[in-house]
CSV table of C-alpha atoms and ligand atoms in Angstrom, one decimal:
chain,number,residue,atom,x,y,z
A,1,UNK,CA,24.9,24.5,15.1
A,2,UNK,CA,28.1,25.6,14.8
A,3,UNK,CA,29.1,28.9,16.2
A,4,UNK,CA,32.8,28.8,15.2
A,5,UNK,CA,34.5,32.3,13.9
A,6,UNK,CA,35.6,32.2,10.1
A,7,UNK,CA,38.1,33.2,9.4
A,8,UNK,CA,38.5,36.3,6.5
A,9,UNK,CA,37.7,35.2,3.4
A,10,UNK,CA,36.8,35.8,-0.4
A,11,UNK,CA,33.2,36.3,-2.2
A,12,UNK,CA,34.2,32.4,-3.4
A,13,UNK,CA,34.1,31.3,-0.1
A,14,UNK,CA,31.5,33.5,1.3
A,15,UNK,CA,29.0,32.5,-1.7
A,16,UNK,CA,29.8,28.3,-0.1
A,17,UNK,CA,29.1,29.5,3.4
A,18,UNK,CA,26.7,32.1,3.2
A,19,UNK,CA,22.7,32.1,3.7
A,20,UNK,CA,23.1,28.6,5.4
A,21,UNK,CA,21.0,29.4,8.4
A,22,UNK,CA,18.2,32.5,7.6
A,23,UNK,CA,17.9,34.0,11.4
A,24,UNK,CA,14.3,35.3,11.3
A,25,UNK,CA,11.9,36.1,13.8
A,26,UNK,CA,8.3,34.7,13.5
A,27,UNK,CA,5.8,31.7,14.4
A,28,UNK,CA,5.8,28.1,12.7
A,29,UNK,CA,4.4,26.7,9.5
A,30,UNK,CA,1.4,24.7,9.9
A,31,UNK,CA,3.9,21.9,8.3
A,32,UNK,CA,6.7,20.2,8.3
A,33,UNK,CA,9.6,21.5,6.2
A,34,UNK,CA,11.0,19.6,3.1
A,35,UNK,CA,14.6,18.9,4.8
A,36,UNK,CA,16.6,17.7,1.2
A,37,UNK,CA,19.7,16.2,2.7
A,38,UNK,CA,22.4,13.7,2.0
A,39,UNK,CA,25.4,14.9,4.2
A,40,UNK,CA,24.5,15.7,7.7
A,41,UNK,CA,26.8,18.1,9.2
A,42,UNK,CA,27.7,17.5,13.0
A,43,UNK,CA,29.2,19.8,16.0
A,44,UNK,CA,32.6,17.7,16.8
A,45,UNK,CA,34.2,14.4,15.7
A,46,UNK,CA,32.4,13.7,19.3
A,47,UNK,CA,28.9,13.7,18.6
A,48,UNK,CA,29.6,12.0,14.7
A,49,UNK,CA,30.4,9.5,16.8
A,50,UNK,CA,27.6,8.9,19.7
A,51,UNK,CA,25.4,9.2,16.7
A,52,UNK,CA,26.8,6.5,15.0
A,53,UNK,CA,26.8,4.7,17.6
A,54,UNK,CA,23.0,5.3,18.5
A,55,UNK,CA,21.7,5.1,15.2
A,56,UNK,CA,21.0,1.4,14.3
A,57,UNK,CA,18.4,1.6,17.3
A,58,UNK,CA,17.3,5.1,17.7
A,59,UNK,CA,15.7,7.0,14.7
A,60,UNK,CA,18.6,9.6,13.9
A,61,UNK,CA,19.0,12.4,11.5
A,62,UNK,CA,22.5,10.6,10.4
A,63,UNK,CA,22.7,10.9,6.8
A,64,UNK,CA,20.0,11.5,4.0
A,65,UNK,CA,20.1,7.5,3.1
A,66,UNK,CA,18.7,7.0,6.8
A,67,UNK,CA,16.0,9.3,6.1
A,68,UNK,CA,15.4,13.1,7.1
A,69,UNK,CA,12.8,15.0,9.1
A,70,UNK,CA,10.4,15.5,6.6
A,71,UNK,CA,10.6,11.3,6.1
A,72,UNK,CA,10.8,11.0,10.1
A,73,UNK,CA,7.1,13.3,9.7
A,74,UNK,CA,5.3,11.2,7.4
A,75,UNK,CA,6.8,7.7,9.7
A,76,UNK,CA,5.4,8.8,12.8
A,77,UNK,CA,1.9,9.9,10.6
A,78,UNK,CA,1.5,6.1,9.2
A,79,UNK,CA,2.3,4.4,12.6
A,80,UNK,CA,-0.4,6.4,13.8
A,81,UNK,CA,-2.9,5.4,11.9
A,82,UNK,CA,-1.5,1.7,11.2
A,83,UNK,CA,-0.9,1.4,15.4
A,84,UNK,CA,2.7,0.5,14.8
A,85,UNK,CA,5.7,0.9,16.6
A,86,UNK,CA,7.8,2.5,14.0
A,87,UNK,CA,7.1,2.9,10.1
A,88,UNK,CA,9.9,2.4,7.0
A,89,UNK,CA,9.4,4.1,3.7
A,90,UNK,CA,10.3,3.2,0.3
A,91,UNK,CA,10.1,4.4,-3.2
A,92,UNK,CA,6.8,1.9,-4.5
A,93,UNK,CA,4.5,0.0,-2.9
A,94,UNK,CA,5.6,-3.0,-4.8
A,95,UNK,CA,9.2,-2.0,-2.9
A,96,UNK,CA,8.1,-2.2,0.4
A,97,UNK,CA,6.2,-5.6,-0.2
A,98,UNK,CA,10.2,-6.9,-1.7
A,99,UNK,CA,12.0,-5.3,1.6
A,100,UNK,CA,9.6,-7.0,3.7
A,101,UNK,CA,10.3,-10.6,2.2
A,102,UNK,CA,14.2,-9.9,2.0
A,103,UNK,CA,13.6,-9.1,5.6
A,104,UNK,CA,12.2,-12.1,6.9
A,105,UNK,CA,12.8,-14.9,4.7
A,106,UNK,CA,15.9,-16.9,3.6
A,107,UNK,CA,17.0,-19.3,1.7
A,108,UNK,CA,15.1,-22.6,3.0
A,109,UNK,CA,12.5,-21.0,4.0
A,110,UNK,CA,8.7,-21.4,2.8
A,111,UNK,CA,6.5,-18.5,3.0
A,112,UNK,CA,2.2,-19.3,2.2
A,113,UNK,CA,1.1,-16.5,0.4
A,114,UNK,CA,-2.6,-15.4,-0.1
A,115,UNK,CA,-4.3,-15.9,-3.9
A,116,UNK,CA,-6.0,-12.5,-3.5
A,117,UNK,CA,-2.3,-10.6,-3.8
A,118,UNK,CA,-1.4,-7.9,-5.5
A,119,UNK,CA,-0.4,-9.9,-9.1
A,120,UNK,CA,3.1,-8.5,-9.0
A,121,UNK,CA,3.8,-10.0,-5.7
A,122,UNK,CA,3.6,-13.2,-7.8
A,123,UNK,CA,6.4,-12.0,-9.7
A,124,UNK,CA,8.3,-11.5,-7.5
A,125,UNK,CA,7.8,-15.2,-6.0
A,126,UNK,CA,8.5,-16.2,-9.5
A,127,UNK,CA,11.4,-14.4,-10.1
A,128,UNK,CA,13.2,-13.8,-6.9
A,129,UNK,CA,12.0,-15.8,-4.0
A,130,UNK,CA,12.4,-19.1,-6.4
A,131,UNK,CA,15.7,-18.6,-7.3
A,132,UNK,CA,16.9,-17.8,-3.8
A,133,UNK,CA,15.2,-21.3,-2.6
A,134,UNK,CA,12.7,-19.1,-0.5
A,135,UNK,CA,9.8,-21.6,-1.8
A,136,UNK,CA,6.0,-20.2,-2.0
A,137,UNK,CA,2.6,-21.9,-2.0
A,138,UNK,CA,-0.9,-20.0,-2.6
A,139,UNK,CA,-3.4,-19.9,-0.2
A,140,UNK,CA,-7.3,-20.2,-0.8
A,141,UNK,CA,-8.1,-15.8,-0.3
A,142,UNK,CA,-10.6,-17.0,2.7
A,143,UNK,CA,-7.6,-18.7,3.8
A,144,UNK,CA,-9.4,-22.2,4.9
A,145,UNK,CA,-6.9,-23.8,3.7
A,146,UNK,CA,-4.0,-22.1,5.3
A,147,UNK,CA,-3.6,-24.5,8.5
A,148,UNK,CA,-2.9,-27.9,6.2
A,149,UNK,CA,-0.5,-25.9,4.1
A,150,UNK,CA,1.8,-25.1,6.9
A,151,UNK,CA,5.2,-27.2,6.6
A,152,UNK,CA,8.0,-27.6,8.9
A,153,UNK,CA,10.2,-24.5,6.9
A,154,UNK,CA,7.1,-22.4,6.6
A,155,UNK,CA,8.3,-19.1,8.2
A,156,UNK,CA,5.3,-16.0,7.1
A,157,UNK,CA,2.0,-15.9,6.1
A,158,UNK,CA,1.5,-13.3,3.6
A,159,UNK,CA,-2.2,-12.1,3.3
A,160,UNK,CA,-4.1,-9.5,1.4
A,161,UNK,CA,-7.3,-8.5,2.7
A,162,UNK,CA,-8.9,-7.2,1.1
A,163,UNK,CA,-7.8,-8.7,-1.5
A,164,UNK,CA,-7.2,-7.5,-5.0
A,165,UNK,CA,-9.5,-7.2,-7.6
A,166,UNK,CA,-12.4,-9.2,-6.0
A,167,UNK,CA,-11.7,-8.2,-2.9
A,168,UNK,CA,-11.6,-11.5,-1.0
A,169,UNK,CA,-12.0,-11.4,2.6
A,170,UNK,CA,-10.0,-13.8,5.2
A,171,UNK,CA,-10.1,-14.3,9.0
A,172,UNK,CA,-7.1,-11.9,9.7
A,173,UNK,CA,-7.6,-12.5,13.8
A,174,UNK,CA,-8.1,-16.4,13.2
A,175,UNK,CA,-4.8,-16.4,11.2
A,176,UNK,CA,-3.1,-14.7,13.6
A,177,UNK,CA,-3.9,-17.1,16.3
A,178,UNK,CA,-2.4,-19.6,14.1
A,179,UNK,CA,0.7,-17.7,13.5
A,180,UNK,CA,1.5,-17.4,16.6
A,181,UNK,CA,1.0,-20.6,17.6
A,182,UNK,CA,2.8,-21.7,15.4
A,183,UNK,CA,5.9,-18.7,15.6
A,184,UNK,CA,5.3,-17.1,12.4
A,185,UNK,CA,5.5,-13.7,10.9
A,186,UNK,CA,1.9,-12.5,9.9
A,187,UNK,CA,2.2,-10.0,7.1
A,188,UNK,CA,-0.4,-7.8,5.4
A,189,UNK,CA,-0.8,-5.7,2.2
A,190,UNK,CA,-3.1,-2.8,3.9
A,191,UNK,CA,-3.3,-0.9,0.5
A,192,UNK,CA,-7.4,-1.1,0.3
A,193,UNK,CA,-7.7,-0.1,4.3
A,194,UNK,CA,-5.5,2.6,4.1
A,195,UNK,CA,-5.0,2.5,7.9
A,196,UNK,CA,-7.9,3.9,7.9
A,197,UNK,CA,-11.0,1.1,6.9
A,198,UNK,CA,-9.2,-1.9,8.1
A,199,UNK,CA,-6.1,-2.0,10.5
A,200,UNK,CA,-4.3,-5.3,10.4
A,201,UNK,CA,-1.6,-4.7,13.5
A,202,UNK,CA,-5.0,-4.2,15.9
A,203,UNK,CA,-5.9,-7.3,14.1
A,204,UNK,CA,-3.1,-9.4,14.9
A,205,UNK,CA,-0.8,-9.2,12.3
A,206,UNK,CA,2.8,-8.3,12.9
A,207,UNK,CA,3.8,-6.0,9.7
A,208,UNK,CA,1.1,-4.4,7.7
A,209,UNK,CA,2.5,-2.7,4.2
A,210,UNK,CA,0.7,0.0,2.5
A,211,UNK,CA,1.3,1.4,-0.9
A,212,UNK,CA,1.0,4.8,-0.3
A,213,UNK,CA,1.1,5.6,-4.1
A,214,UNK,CA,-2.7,4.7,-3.8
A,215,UNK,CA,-5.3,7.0,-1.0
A,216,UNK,CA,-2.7,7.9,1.4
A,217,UNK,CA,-1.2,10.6,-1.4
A,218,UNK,CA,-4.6,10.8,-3.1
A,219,UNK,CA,-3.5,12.9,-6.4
A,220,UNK,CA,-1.9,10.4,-8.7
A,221,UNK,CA,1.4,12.2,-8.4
A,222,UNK,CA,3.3,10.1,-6.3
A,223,UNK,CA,4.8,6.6,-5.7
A,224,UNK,CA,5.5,5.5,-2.1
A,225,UNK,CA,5.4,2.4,0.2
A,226,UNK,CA,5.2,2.2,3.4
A,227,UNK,CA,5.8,-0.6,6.2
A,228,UNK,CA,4.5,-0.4,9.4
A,229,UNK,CA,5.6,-3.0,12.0
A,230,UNK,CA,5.0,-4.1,16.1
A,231,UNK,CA,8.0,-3.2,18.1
A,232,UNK,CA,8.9,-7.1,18.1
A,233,UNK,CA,9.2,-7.2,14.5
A,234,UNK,CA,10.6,-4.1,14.1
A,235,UNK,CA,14.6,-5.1,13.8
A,236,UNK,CA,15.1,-7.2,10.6
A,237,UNK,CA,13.2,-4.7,8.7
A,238,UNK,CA,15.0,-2.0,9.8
A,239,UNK,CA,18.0,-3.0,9.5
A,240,UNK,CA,17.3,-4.8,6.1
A,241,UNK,CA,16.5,-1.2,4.9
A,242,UNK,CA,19.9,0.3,5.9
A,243,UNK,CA,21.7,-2.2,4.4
A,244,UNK,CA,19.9,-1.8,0.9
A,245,UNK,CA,20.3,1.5,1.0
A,246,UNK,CA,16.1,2.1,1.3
A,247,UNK,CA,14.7,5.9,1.6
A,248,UNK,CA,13.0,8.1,-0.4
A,249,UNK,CA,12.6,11.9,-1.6
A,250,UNK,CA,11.7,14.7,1.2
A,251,UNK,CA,9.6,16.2,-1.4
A,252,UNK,CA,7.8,12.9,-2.3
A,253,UNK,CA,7.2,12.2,1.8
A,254,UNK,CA,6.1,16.4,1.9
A,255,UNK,CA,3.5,15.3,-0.9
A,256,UNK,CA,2.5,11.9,0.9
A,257,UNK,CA,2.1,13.8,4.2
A,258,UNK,CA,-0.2,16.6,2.3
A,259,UNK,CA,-2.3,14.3,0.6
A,260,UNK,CA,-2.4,12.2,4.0
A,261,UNK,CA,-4.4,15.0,6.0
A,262,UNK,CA,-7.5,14.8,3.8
A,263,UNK,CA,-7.4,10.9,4.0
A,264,UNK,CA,-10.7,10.4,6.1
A,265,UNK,CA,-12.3,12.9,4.1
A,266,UNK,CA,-12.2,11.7,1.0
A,267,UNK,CA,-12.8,8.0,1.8
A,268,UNK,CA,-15.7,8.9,3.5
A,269,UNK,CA,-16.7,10.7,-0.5
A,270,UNK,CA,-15.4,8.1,-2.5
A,271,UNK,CA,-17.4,5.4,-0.2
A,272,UNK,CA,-20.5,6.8,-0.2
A,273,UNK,CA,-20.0,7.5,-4.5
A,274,UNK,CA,-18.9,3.7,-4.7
A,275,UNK,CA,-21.6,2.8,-3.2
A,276,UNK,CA,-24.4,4.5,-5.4
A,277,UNK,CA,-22.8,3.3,-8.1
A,278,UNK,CA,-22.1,-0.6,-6.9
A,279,UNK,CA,-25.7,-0.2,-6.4
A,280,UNK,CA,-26.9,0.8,-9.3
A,281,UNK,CA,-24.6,-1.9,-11.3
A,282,UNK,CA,-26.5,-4.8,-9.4
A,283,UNK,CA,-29.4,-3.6,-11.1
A,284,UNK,CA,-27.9,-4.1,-14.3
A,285,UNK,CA,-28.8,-6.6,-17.0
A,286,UNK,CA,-25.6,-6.9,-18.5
A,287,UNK,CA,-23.8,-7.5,-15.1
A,288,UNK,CA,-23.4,-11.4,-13.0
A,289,UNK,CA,-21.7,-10.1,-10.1
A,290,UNK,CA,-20.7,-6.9,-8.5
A,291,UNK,CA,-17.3,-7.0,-6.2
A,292,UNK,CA,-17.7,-5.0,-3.1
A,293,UNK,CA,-17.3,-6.4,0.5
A,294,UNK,CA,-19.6,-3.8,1.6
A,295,UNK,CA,-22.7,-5.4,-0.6
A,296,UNK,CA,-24.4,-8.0,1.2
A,297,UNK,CA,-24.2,-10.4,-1.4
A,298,UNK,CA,-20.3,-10.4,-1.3
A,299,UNK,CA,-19.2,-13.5,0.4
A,300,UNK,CA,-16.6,-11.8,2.5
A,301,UNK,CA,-19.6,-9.2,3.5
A,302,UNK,CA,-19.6,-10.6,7.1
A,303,UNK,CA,-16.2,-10.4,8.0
A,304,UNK,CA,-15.7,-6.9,6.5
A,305,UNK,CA,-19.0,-6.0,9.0
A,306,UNK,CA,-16.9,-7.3,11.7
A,307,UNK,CA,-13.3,-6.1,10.8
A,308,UNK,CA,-13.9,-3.0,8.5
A,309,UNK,CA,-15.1,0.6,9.3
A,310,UNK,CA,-16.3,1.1,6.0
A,311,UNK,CA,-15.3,0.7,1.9
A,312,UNK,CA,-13.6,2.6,-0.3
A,313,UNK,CA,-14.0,3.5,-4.4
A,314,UNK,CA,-13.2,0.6,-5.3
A,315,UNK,CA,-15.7,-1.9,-6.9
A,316,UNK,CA,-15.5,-4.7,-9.5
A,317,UNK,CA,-17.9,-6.0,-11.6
A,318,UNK,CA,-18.3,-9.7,-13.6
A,319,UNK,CA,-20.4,-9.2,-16.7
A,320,UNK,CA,-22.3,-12.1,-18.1
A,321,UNK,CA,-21.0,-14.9,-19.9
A,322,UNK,CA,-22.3,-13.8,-23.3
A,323,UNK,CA,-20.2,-10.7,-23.4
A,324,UNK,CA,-16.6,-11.6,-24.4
A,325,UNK,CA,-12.9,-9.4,-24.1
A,326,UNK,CA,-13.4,-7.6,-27.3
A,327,UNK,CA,-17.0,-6.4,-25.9
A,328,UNK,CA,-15.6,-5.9,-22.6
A,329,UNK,CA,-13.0,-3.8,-24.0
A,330,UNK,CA,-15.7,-1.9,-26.1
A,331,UNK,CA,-17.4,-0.6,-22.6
A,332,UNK,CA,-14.5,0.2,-21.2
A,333,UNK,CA,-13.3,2.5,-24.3
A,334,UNK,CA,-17.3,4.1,-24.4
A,335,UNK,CA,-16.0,5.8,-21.4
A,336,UNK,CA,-15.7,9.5,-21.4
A,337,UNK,CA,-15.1,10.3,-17.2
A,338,UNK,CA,-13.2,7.3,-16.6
A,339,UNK,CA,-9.8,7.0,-17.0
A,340,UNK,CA,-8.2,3.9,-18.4
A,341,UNK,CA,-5.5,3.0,-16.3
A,342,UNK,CA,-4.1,1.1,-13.4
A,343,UNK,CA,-3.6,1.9,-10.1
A,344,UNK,CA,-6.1,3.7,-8.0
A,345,UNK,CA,-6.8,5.8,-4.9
A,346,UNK,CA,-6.5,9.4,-6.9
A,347,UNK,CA,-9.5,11.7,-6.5
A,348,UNK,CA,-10.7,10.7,-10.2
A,349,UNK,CA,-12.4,7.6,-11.5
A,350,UNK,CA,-10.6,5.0,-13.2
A,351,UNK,CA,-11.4,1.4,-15.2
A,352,UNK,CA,-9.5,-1.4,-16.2
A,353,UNK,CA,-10.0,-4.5,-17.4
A,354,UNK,CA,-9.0,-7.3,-15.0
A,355,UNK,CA,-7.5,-10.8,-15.8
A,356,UNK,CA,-8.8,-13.0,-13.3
A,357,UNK,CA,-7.3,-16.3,-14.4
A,358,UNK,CA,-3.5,-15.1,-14.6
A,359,UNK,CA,-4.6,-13.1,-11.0
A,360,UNK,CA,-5.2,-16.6,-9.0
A,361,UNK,CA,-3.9,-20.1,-9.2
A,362,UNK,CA,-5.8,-21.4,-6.0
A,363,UNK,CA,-9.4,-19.9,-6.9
A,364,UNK,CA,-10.8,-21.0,-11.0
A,365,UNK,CA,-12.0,-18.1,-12.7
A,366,UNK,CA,-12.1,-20.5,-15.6
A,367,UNK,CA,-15.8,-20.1,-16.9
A,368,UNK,CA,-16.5,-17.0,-15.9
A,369,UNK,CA,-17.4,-13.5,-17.6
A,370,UNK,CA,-15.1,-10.6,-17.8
A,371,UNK,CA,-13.8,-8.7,-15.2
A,372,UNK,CA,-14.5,-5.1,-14.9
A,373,UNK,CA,-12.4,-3.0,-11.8
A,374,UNK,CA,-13.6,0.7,-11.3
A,375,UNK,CA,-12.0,3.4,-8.9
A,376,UNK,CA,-15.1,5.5,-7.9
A,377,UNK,CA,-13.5,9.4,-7.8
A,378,UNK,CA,-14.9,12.1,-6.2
A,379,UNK,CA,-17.0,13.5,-9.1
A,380,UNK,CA,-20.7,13.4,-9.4
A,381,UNK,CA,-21.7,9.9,-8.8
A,382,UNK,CA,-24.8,10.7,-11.2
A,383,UNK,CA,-22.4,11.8,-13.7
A,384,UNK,CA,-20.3,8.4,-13.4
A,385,UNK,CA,-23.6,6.4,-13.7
A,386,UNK,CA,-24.9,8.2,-16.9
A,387,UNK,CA,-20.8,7.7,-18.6
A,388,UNK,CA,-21.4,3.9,-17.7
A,389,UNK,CA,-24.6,4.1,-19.0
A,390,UNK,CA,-22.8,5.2,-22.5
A,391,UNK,CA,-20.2,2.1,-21.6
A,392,UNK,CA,-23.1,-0.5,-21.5
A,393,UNK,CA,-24.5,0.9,-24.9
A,394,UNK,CA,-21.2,0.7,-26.6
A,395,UNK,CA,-21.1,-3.0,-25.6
A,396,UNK,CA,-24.0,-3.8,-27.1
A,397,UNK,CA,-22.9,-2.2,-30.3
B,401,PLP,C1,-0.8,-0.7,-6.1
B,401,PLP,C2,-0.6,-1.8,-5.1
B,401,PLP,C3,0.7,-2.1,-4.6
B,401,PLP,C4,1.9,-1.5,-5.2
B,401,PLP,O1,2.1,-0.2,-5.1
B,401,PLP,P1,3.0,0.7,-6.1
B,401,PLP,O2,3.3,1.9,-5.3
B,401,PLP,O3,2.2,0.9,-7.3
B,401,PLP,O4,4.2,-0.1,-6.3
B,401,PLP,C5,0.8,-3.1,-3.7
B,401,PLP,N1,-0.3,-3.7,-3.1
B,401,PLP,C6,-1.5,-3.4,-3.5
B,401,PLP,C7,-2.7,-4.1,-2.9
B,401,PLP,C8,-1.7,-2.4,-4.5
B,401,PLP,O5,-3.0,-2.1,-4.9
């Protein structure tokens, strides 16, 4: 840094320049620092300038809108486990899925999205891509029907698999045959797989976006999104992010990158509780169908076999026909352990009550019972059972 003599001077501008730079002696933390930063202070007019220079390519400390070490930590953590060349961060999850359309598409373009997506992903077809002629059409979640929907403008193939909800499972390695035959972008929401139970980029696909706000922070205390890309991709996105201005909070990345280290850890906790529980549901009068690509009955279950290392909490269930919303509702709010909420991938059990028919336009959930989606947390599976137990009474009632 710089080693320049001040010059004498007054406790006003000693208290500015003073306790900048700590010398101590000492070993390291076990973890990165939180580096809050928006100015980045340089040696000479010199190296401002090779950075400058360098920075659109390289990954620079630059200025705090560019990101900062403790972003640069959790980056090189999620291309890890995603096997990417670089990673982008942004504030939501639901960010990083906008950035990655304004990155790739234009106006004229057509982009086939999956009917398994996250539902606000539709909204933002709706209200952005539409009015910026970037057209959209759904794809069956199995995505059978993705091959006949491909047009001449069609640029990406959006997929979620896993997909939300239900958790609908496609043939991410077939699709990305026929992306690149064809020379399109194959994008995936990697939310459920965390980089850790399903890893699209080993797959196939080219760009794989997580929200992090879900298992990668763990503690419902965070938002984040994160997109991970090949080195061929890489470009557009990165330079997309620059020009909107794209980063977020050392602190939230410090939190992220915490929560992060115990990933495999808890999965492994909130699998195995999932599945007692997923179990015990099919056993269940009241229930039609439980969701869980790990259950053999699932109609994805083969392709998880072959493409997953394992589930996670989540698991959905369809009770039978005879029970309508207001009884549905009535289960949920019998619940004493389970909180009612959206989002998931905190280390405590959630329920909410799913609308399947506003969720897809390809698939018809017309017909069918209500939809049930519970995050499995790390409590006392036995515990969650008997609470659910208490649900199924109250829907009776
Ligand atoms: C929650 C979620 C998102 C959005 O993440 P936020 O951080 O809540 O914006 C995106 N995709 C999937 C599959 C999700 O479950």
């Amino acid at each position: 840094m710089n080693e320049k003599p001040l010059p004498a001077s007054s406790p006003l501008t000693r208290l500015v320049h003073a306790g900048k730079q700590p010398a101590f002696e000492g070993g390291q933390p076990v973890n990165p620092p939180v580096v809050r930063a928006s100015t980045v202070l340089f040696d000479s007019t010199a190296q401002q300038h090779a950075m400058r220079a360098r920075r659109s390519e390289e990954r620079l400390f630059t200025y705090g809108a560019r990101g900062n070490p403790t972003n640069f930590a959790l980056e090189d953590l999620v291309s890890e486990l995603e096997g990417a060349y670089r990673t982008r961060l942004f504030p939501t999850g639901l960010a990083a899925i906008a950035m990655t359309l304004l990155s790739y598409l234009k106006p004229g373009d057509h982009v086939l999205m999956s009917d398994s997506v996250y539902e606000p992903a539709r909204k933002l077809v709706d209200s952005f891509l539409a009015p910026y002629n970037i057209r959209c059409t759904f794809f069956a979640a199995d995505g059978s029907d993705v091959e006949e929907k491909i047009e001449a403008g069609t640029r990406m193939i959006y997929a979620e698999c896993p997909g939300s909800l239900v958790y609908e499972m496609c043939d991410l390695p077939q699709l990305a045959r026929l992306a690149r035959a064809r020379g399109l972008l194959l994008v995936a929401d990697n939310t459920w797989g965390s980089g850790c139970q399903y890893r699209p980029l080993a797959l196939g696909a080219d760009v794989s976006i997580m929200a992090a706000t879900k298992y990668l922070s763990g503690h419902s205390d965070v938002m984040m999104g994160t997109v991970a890309t090949t080195k061929q991709a890489w470009q557009p996105l990165a330079e997309r992010s620059d020009a909107f201005g794209m980063t977020v909070s050392p602190d939230d990345a410090y939190l992220v990158l915490r929560g992060a280290r115990s990933l495999a850890a808890r999965l492994a906790m909130h699998e195995g509780n999932a599945l007692q529980v997923a179990q015990w549901l099919q056993t269940r009068s009241e229930v039609a169908t439980v969701f869980c690509p790990a259950l053999p009955s699932h109609p994805g279950h083969a392709l998880w076999q072959r493409d997953c290392t394992g589930t996670n909490g989540l698991i959905s269930f369809e009770l039978n026909k005879d029970f309508d919303k207001a009884a549905a509702e009535r289960l949920i709010d019998g619940l004493a352990l389970f909180g009612i909420g959206a989002s998931w991938g905190g280390y405590e059990s959630l329920v909410t009550l799913a609308n399947m028919r506003r969720a897809r336009s390809v698939a018809d959930w017309s017909g069918r019972g209500q939809v049930i989606r519970l995050h499995i947390g790390l409590e006392d599976p036995a515990d969650l059972m008997r609470d659910l137990q208490q649900g199924f009474a109250a829907l009776a009632a």
